[in-house]
XYZ file of C-alpha atoms in Angstrom:
584
model
C -27.098 -4.936 13.810
C -23.940 -6.469 14.583
C -22.651 -8.431 17.428
C -19.507 -10.047 18.745
C -18.952 -13.725 18.481
C -16.377 -15.503 20.390
C -14.748 -18.961 18.704
C -15.949 -21.707 20.893
C -13.293 -24.403 20.740
C -14.008 -27.790 21.299
C -11.988 -31.369 22.121
C -12.563 -34.549 20.915
C -10.499 -37.772 21.998
C -10.111 -40.890 19.761
C -10.984 -44.300 20.924
C -6.945 -46.050 21.113
C -6.363 -49.438 22.113
C -3.762 -48.098 24.959
C -4.791 -44.698 26.197
C -2.429 -43.105 28.483
C -2.655 -42.868 32.125
C -0.824 -39.037 31.824
C -3.915 -37.596 30.852
C -7.033 -36.769 32.010
C -10.733 -35.246 30.988
C -13.078 -33.868 33.093
C -16.626 -33.394 30.996
C -18.451 -31.648 33.917
C -15.354 -29.058 33.678
C -14.952 -28.992 30.177
C -10.871 -29.096 31.088
C -8.039 -31.418 29.791
C -5.308 -32.320 31.886
C -1.915 -33.319 31.074
C 0.659 -34.784 33.538
C 4.145 -35.427 31.691
C 6.474 -36.018 34.290
C 10.585 -34.593 34.098
C 13.188 -36.166 32.141
C 16.032 -37.050 34.512
C 18.495 -36.654 31.601
C 17.914 -32.984 31.890
C 19.633 -32.760 34.642
C 18.859 -31.974 38.112
C 18.309 -28.221 37.185
C 15.011 -28.472 35.016
C 12.389 -25.982 34.528
C 10.097 -27.724 32.605
C 6.442 -27.952 33.236
C 4.943 -31.274 34.577
C 1.076 -30.451 34.441
C -0.663 -28.673 31.624
C -4.662 -27.549 32.227
C -6.628 -26.448 29.159
C -10.020 -25.567 29.001
C -12.487 -25.808 26.240
C -16.354 -24.815 25.509
C -16.884 -28.892 25.506
C -15.191 -31.758 25.824
C -15.949 -35.251 24.484
C -14.468 -38.900 25.118
C -13.956 -41.291 23.128
C -17.875 -42.583 23.233
C -19.348 -39.768 22.049
C -21.289 -40.577 19.181
C -21.639 -38.969 15.973
C -25.383 -37.529 16.516
C -24.094 -35.826 20.019
C -21.388 -34.557 18.348
C -23.503 -32.540 16.182
C -26.302 -31.923 18.415
C -23.588 -29.971 20.652
C -21.304 -28.582 17.787
C -22.624 -27.631 14.829
C -26.348 -27.568 15.275
C -26.660 -24.355 16.356
C -24.373 -22.909 13.676
C -26.135 -24.567 11.039
C -29.822 -22.564 12.473
C -28.288 -19.412 12.503
C -26.932 -19.861 9.259
C -31.067 -20.290 7.757
C -31.665 -17.241 9.746
C -29.188 -15.680 7.305
C -25.923 -15.734 9.436
C -22.176 -17.089 8.002
C -20.726 -20.256 10.023
C -18.057 -22.010 9.940
C -16.552 -25.288 11.296
C -13.021 -26.449 11.191
C -11.485 -29.353 12.512
C -7.627 -28.890 13.417
C -5.505 -31.740 14.875
C -2.697 -34.086 14.302
C -3.319 -36.732 11.490
C -4.891 -39.707 12.418
C -6.538 -38.484 15.199
C -10.236 -38.322 13.946
C -10.854 -35.147 12.101
C -12.467 -36.655 9.201
C -14.413 -38.614 10.786
C -15.940 -35.949 12.753
C -16.628 -33.924 9.630
C -17.647 -36.437 7.450
C -17.969 -39.781 8.983
C -19.719 -42.621 6.562
C -22.319 -40.697 5.480
C -24.134 -44.001 3.719
C -24.682 -44.769 7.367
C -27.147 -42.255 8.877
C -25.873 -43.455 12.807
C -22.052 -43.054 11.841
C -22.464 -39.904 9.670
C -20.353 -36.777 10.304
C -21.434 -33.391 11.020
C -21.574 -32.403 6.831
C -23.897 -35.282 6.042
C -26.021 -33.732 9.183
C -25.828 -30.520 8.252
C -27.264 -31.418 4.934
C -29.708 -33.599 6.446
C -30.763 -31.218 8.606
C -31.233 -28.511 6.164
C -33.603 -30.308 4.183
C -35.976 -31.557 7.312
C -35.858 -28.110 8.108
C -37.208 -27.001 4.736
C -39.778 -29.821 4.985
C -41.703 -28.905 8.287
C -41.284 -25.427 7.661
C -43.665 -25.056 4.619
C -43.727 -21.220 4.333
C -40.289 -20.770 4.298
C -38.448 -21.027 0.770
C -34.718 -22.253 1.312
C -32.492 -22.473 -2.480
C -29.562 -24.898 -1.794
C -26.405 -24.273 -3.633
C -22.940 -26.184 -2.784
C -19.329 -25.965 -3.820
C -16.399 -28.210 -2.617
C -12.812 -26.850 -2.755
C -9.712 -28.399 -2.231
C -6.433 -27.278 -1.037
C -3.136 -29.028 -2.598
C 0.041 -27.640 -2.157
C -0.852 -24.306 -1.681
C -2.982 -24.718 -4.826
C -6.849 -24.548 -5.134
C -8.967 -27.407 -7.051
C -12.446 -27.999 -7.419
C -14.006 -31.467 -6.153
C -17.690 -31.319 -7.931
C -16.322 -32.750 -11.188
C -19.153 -35.622 -12.051
C -17.698 -38.171 -15.030
C -16.644 -41.895 -14.230
C -13.474 -42.018 -15.248
C -9.963 -42.025 -13.694
C -8.561 -38.694 -12.567
C -5.593 -37.452 -11.179
C -5.109 -34.413 -8.823
C -3.769 -32.083 -11.890
C -6.954 -33.187 -13.858
C -9.599 -31.437 -11.834
C -10.561 -27.628 -12.248
C -8.022 -25.693 -11.169
C -9.646 -22.172 -8.837
C -7.660 -18.742 -8.318
C -8.388 -16.187 -5.890
C -8.948 -13.081 -7.629
C -9.712 -9.535 -5.967
C -12.410 -6.887 -6.741
C -12.331 -3.383 -6.645
C -14.528 -3.372 -3.806
C -12.011 -5.717 -1.810
C -14.275 -8.660 -1.985
C -12.298 -12.165 -2.990
C -13.686 -14.395 -5.844
C -12.945 -17.832 -6.164
C -12.637 -18.519 -10.410
C -13.030 -21.676 -11.310
C -15.282 -22.938 -8.975
C -18.260 -24.237 -9.695
C -21.615 -23.727 -7.889
C -24.142 -26.508 -7.470
C -27.921 -25.980 -7.046
C -29.343 -28.973 -4.706
C -32.494 -29.009 -4.581
C -33.430 -31.967 -2.834
C -31.048 -34.119 -0.036
C -30.342 -36.835 -2.539
C -28.742 -34.245 -4.988
C -26.946 -32.858 -1.674
C -25.772 -36.077 -0.295
C -24.828 -37.065 -4.348
C -22.351 -33.892 -4.643
C -20.634 -34.848 -1.239
C -19.910 -38.109 -2.391
C -18.342 -37.102 -5.594
C -16.236 -34.765 -3.995
C -15.281 -37.346 -2.114
C -14.106 -39.656 -4.741
C -12.202 -36.694 -5.754
C -9.955 -35.880 -2.571
C -5.741 -36.923 -2.518
C -5.902 -39.779 -0.073
C -2.704 -41.646 0.945
C -1.539 -44.290 3.734
C 1.061 -43.412 5.986
C 2.337 -44.678 8.978
C -0.341 -42.720 11.331
C -3.079 -43.102 9.191
C -3.946 -45.886 6.538
C -6.319 -43.511 4.598
C -4.768 -39.927 5.307
C -6.148 -37.055 3.269
C -3.471 -35.361 2.045
C -5.034 -31.567 1.579
C -7.757 -29.231 2.861
C -10.752 -29.453 1.877
C -13.514 -26.925 2.767
C -17.577 -28.114 2.103
C -19.655 -24.524 1.529
C -23.126 -24.194 1.467
C -24.616 -21.393 0.400
C -28.107 -20.419 1.607
C -31.108 -18.570 0.089
C -34.040 -18.427 2.918
C -37.175 -16.070 2.330
C -41.085 -15.832 2.790
C -43.094 -16.032 -0.570
C -44.876 -12.322 0.555
C -42.137 -10.818 1.512
C -38.920 -9.098 -0.840
C -36.330 -9.293 1.352
C -34.007 -12.786 1.514
C -31.082 -14.023 3.712
C -28.035 -15.339 1.906
C -25.536 -17.081 4.100
C -22.427 -19.086 3.903
C -21.497 -22.276 5.949
C -17.559 -23.449 5.332
C -17.230 -26.539 6.841
C -13.568 -27.523 6.838
C -11.371 -30.916 7.326
C -7.752 -29.581 7.467
C -5.022 -31.917 6.992
C -3.096 -33.445 9.776
C -0.012 -31.655 11.238
C 2.650 -34.703 11.268
C 6.677 -34.610 12.091
C 8.302 -35.302 9.480
C 11.150 -36.243 11.224
C 8.990 -38.840 13.910
C 6.853 -40.367 11.194
C 9.608 -41.555 8.533
C 7.650 -40.319 5.860
C 10.007 -39.835 2.331
C 9.563 -38.858 -1.221
C 5.883 -37.252 -2.300
C 4.410 -37.907 1.750
C 7.176 -35.678 2.554
C 6.802 -33.553 0.212
C 3.109 -33.022 1.588
C 3.387 -33.565 4.929
C 6.107 -30.582 4.275
C 3.539 -28.150 2.149
C 0.194 -29.048 4.747
C 2.963 -27.835 7.846
C 3.562 -24.864 5.777
C -0.244 -23.923 5.154
C -0.950 -24.832 8.828
C 1.527 -22.522 10.000
C 0.009 -19.234 7.896
C -3.090 -20.147 10.134
C -1.179 -20.159 13.384
C 0.416 -17.205 12.070
C -2.780 -15.358 11.441
C -4.263 -16.676 14.511
C -1.275 -14.902 16.730
C -1.611 -11.844 14.867
C -5.667 -11.882 16.046
C -4.830 -12.450 19.204
C -2.405 -9.384 19.450
C -5.000 -7.294 17.418
C -7.529 -8.052 20.033
C -4.914 -6.816 22.836
C -4.918 -3.273 21.498
C -2.002 -3.914 18.850
C -1.998 -2.630 15.769
C -0.469 -4.701 13.202
C -0.980 -6.366 10.097
C -3.339 -9.535 9.438
C -1.447 -11.541 6.742
C -4.394 -13.126 5.113
C -3.340 -12.688 1.843
C -0.427 -15.600 2.762
C -2.129 -18.274 1.782
C -5.071 -19.288 -0.012
C -6.327 -21.234 3.251
C -6.165 -17.891 5.179
C -7.572 -15.983 2.430
C -10.631 -18.323 2.334
C -11.098 -18.196 6.158
C -10.792 -14.897 6.242
C -14.071 -13.610 7.590
C -14.339 -17.095 10.105
C -11.266 -15.698 11.672
C -11.943 -11.953 13.002
C -14.834 -11.493 9.939
C -18.676 -11.403 9.583
C -19.125 -15.574 11.197
C -20.214 -17.752 13.890
C -17.440 -19.961 14.149
C -16.487 -23.157 15.959
C -13.956 -25.347 16.097
C -13.265 -28.874 16.676
C -9.846 -29.698 18.584
C -9.192 -33.677 17.454
C -6.361 -35.771 19.478
C -5.244 -39.356 20.426
C -4.454 -40.374 24.387
C -1.506 -42.381 22.676
C 1.607 -41.866 25.003
C 3.683 -41.308 22.003
C 0.879 -38.732 20.731
C 0.954 -36.858 23.789
C 3.396 -33.888 22.562
C 1.331 -33.371 19.762
C -1.844 -33.238 21.664
C -0.333 -30.486 23.503
C 0.104 -28.328 20.793
C -3.051 -29.131 19.056
C -4.579 -27.736 22.815
C -2.047 -24.892 22.750
C -3.301 -23.872 19.801
C -7.106 -24.214 20.317
C -6.818 -22.160 23.300
C -5.494 -19.218 20.855
C -8.123 -19.404 18.316
C -10.470 -19.630 21.933
C -10.015 -15.795 22.102
C -10.361 -14.188 18.776
C -13.913 -12.215 18.271
C -16.051 -12.146 15.770
C -18.182 -9.344 14.492
C -21.455 -11.471 13.417
C -24.287 -9.716 11.365
C -27.345 -11.089 9.507
C -27.431 -10.798 5.685
C -30.000 -9.506 4.711
C -30.398 -8.619 1.394
C -33.724 -6.871 -1.533
C -34.342 -9.425 -4.010
C -34.721 -7.737 -7.421
C -36.721 -10.278 -9.211
C -39.110 -11.017 -6.729
C -39.943 -7.325 -6.816
C -40.027 -7.107 -10.494
C -42.455 -10.287 -10.679
C -44.913 -8.319 -7.736
C -45.081 -5.251 -10.575
C -45.651 -7.501 -13.295
C -48.779 -8.846 -10.997
C -49.827 -5.455 -9.652
C -50.150 -4.326 -13.125
C -51.766 -7.013 -15.029
C -54.466 -6.566 -12.083
C -54.836 -2.339 -12.405
C -54.711 -3.191 -16.564
C -57.699 -6.194 -16.376
C -60.066 -3.633 -13.598
C -59.207 -0.492 -15.802
C -60.206 -2.296 -18.885
C -63.705 -3.903 -16.861
C -64.578 -0.240 -15.324
C -64.311 1.176 -18.764
C -66.982 -1.370 -20.613
C -63.662 -2.381 -22.775
C -64.232 -5.453 -24.445
C -67.348 -6.477 -23.628
C -68.842 -9.722 -25.156
C -72.738 -11.381 -25.448
C -70.824 -14.680 -24.542
C -67.107 -16.229 -24.187
C -65.441 -18.523 -26.755
C -64.675 -22.084 -26.219
C -61.279 -21.106 -25.734
C -61.792 -18.747 -23.472
C -63.545 -20.491 -21.042
C -60.803 -22.906 -21.240
C -58.927 -19.620 -20.372
C -60.772 -18.850 -17.656
C -60.534 -22.770 -16.212
C -56.961 -22.714 -16.808
C -56.768 -19.960 -14.502
C -59.486 -21.138 -11.809
C -56.901 -23.775 -11.863
C -53.109 -22.441 -11.347
C -54.910 -19.668 -8.972
C -56.183 -22.834 -6.541
C -52.725 -24.669 -6.903
C -50.491 -21.392 -6.307
C -47.727 -22.700 -3.637
C -47.871 -18.892 -3.624
C -50.166 -16.705 -1.259
C -49.683 -13.715 -2.644
C -51.227 -14.774 -6.295
C -54.751 -13.331 -7.656
C -57.076 -14.255 -10.290
C -57.151 -11.456 -12.484
C -59.835 -11.268 -15.424
C -61.131 -8.075 -17.693
C -64.496 -8.289 -18.087
C -67.935 -9.700 -16.751
C -68.531 -12.786 -18.678
C -64.701 -13.826 -17.429
C -65.700 -13.390 -13.958
C -68.765 -15.406 -14.077
C -67.342 -18.147 -16.036
C -64.567 -18.569 -13.556
C -67.172 -17.921 -10.694
C -68.990 -20.960 -12.323
C -65.938 -22.677 -12.317
C -65.284 -22.481 -8.493
C -68.886 -23.141 -7.847
C -68.887 -26.592 -9.761
C -65.554 -26.903 -8.236
C -67.451 -26.833 -4.447
C -70.342 -28.644 -5.411
C -68.191 -31.698 -6.329
C -66.410 -31.242 -2.606
C -70.254 -31.177 -1.480
C -71.060 -34.153 -2.804
C -67.398 -35.878 -1.641
C -67.983 -34.421 1.972
C -71.806 -35.733 1.694
C -71.009 -39.265 0.528
C -68.190 -39.840 3.032
C -70.133 -42.827 5.880
C -71.294 -40.636 8.972
C -68.313 -40.933 12.092
C -70.042 -42.072 15.209
C -68.997 -40.543 17.901
C -66.794 -43.617 19.031
C -65.099 -43.138 16.085
C -64.455 -39.621 16.295
C -62.451 -40.376 19.318
C -59.999 -42.794 17.765
C -59.832 -40.456 14.204
C -59.899 -36.787 15.727
C -57.853 -35.561 12.807
C -60.361 -36.646 10.524
C -63.163 -34.999 12.459
C -60.813 -31.968 11.888
C -60.445 -32.333 8.274
C -63.969 -32.474 7.665
C -64.905 -29.357 9.823
C -62.225 -27.576 7.999
C -63.852 -28.381 4.484
C -67.278 -27.014 5.741
C -66.155 -23.980 7.182
C -64.146 -23.985 3.858
C -67.609 -24.429 1.808
C -69.339 -21.418 4.421
C -66.611 -19.103 2.875
C -67.091 -19.674 -0.572
C -70.363 -19.078 -0.292
C -69.864 -15.581 1.142
C -67.315 -14.592 -1.314
C -69.799 -15.906 -3.480
C -72.459 -13.490 -2.821
C -70.087 -10.755 -2.170
C -68.727 -11.336 -6.013
C -71.993 -11.091 -6.941
C -72.809 -7.914 -5.871
C -70.337 -6.494 -6.942
C -70.912 -8.037 -10.555
C -74.231 -6.096 -10.567
C -72.660 -2.920 -9.713
C -70.177 -3.070 -12.219
C -73.021 -3.708 -15.098
C -75.396 -0.807 -14.148
C -72.274 1.132 -13.923
C -71.226 0.323 -17.257
C -74.842 0.553 -18.774
C -74.782 3.930 -17.658
C -72.065 4.482 -19.869
C -73.944 3.157 -23.007
C -77.265 4.401 -22.757
C -78.611 7.519 -24.729
C -78.876 9.748 -22.133
C -75.227 10.245 -20.218
C -77.276 11.200 -16.645
C -79.128 8.365 -16.062
C -78.227 6.824 -12.855
C -79.714 3.126 -13.237
C -80.585 1.034 -16.391
C -82.999 -1.813 -15.583
C -82.492 -5.099 -17.664
C -85.705 -6.546 -19.421
C -87.655 -5.682 -22.783
C -87.921 -2.532 -23.543
C -92.239 -2.446 -22.936
C -91.442 -3.428 -19.118
C -89.159 -0.718 -18.762
C -90.837 2.503 -16.402
C -89.860 6.270 -17.012
C -86.352 6.895 -15.193
C -86.122 9.993 -13.620
C -82.922 12.145 -14.441
C -80.513 11.792 -11.564
C -77.857 14.634 -10.876
C -74.434 13.759 -12.426
C -72.892 14.934 -9.526
C -74.206 12.532 -6.493
C -72.240 10.654 -5.194
C -72.386 7.060 -6.084
C -73.717 4.884 -3.138
C -73.538 0.742 -2.974
C -76.652 -0.656 -3.490
C -78.223 -2.802 -0.473
C -79.771 -5.398 -1.852
C -82.717 -6.989 0.211
C -83.752 -10.383 0.922
C -86.186 -12.469 -0.918
C -88.409 -12.511 2.115
C -88.355 -8.739 1.884
C -89.325 -8.434 -1.498
C -92.124 -10.842 -1.189
C -93.197 -8.616 2.261
C -93.512 -5.683 -0.326
C -94.984 -7.497 -3.020
C -97.789 -8.711 -1.066
C -98.352 -4.673 0.365
C -98.361 -3.700 -3.061
C -101.180 -6.230 -4.558
C -103.221 -5.856 -2.017
C -104.111 -2.036 -2.540
C -107.484 -1.610 -3.484
C -108.432 -1.434 -6.797
C -105.146 -3.355 -8.127
C -105.429 -6.560 -9.051
C -102.481 -9.172 -8.626
C -99.919 -9.503 -11.057
C -97.259 -12.115 -11.495
C -93.741 -10.849 -11.299
C -92.367 -13.934 -12.343
C -93.537 -13.559 -16.482
C -94.008 -10.145 -16.462
C -97.666 -9.951 -16.950
C -99.471 -6.933 -15.866
C -103.538 -5.686 -16.013
C -105.273 -3.408 -18.240
C -106.332 -1.379 -15.526
C -105.092 1.956 -15.135
C -102.342 2.640 -12.265
C -100.299 5.257 -10.988
C -96.871 6.057 -12.297
C -95.513 5.502 -8.649
C -97.201 2.081 -8.956
C -95.706 1.484 -12.331
C -92.337 2.064 -11.375
C -92.001 0.667 -7.736
C -93.703 -2.810 -9.688
C -90.715 -2.634 -12.173
C -88.320 -2.221 -9.656
C -89.532 -5.189 -7.602
C -89.752 -7.610 -10.545
C -85.923 -6.188 -11.345
C -84.768 -7.056 -7.429
C -86.914 -9.979 -8.200
C -84.762 -11.082 -10.981
C -80.807 -9.901 -9.173
C -81.625 -12.655 -6.410
C -82.744 -15.587 -8.546
C -79.481 -15.380 -10.328
C -77.625 -14.828 -7.001
C -79.412 -18.028 -5.599
C -78.648 -20.005 -8.614
C -75.186 -20.323 -7.415
C -76.176 -22.502 -4.716
C -78.341 -24.975 -6.780
């Protein structure tokens, strides 16, 4: 579901040694006010406006910290990107007004880091906190210089100039999408990997000294972060793109007096910013109901920012300015441009997609599980004992099952011997866990107050032990049911409903069962109930006591009903003994 969202514009004032008293900033109301007195040289009749007032979503004075800038401008956009919404943050302003410092800052010092490194900090901190969310981060770094694009993520130590970098070209697909051919996509598994990619890109940027700035960036740079987020048990993932844009500063060539290469660079910068202003002006006219073409294809920068301006994106803008008296005309132009940007409306949509690789893996696991269940029911490949390599395979499967990060992981075995071996391995691990818990020192009541975490952990371990015991009892019952079904299929008489295990001489005659009857789950009585029934049978007149454990019988004649009942009780005794062995 899409929703309309306007572009929020913020103003940041750079600290200066000589601030002008013609400029006032009202942080509470979010306004910036310029008072420019009339020039008397222009004559008596002068229509020059003396007061200029601009409204912003937020204004930040000279003492604003980098952390405050990120929290109030970028944090909400980054959180939305994790949820699946595209986001863009770009800085615009005069050269030397603090755009690069606001966007990048000093990544090596966390206190002075800008929006880009703080965005990376926030994404990986969020991934560490939310263990149930898998976040894959892919990074690209694009530089636009003189109307051409270059890939900044070239990692080698040799010195290089701009034209040694791989060139990026915009290609259009049949369905109208734009692909940046030649732009590399780098996976960043950790925060250190992402910061290292940022450092590589910063080293490859074009920087020059100008009269207004000792380290002026002479190109537009776009740091692109692609986030793929999904839950382990879900087939749906969100894919969002986060663009962090550091635009090159506008400058008046006649005022700065640059020449040669710097003059050509300034001309190219001003031309690309002109195309950006033209796109924004057309978007404003379109918002007022005018049917007009939006010239995104006039420059590479506007084509890359197509979604950010009037598309599917949540966009924020930082307008930077200097309060020096000589810079006030440029600052007024920056505020006017920001006012036009604030009128643009975007349609924001959550980007959800079904991951085919997840569905394929899920179907593979389900297919493997069904094959194992079918082989178990048919009684295929059943042996008297397991080979050593099969025991090792069972142990490996149990370890993989317990150590799997995916909650949907299952333990698949194809016969009862392997199932028993897997439960034996689980039982062995459970006994070791119980030994560790019992060997731990008893926590006194005063220590329990100060070590609440340890007490809670011990309680959780006890609950897990109880759950595993109940699970073993349930699985043992299922094993006995399956064994009876398998023996039913292997017996000489296909109509027999149950075959008791033991020596042939001790098996009583079994009556024929109706083949059309429905199988019911077997209720296994408790040991106390079996002992009670044994006491009743052995106390009947004319019948001597029997040793049910050894299976010895008296030589005195017994009725057929008594023989059958005695054999059944012996078998139930054996079944309970096997069940109790799991807890020894």
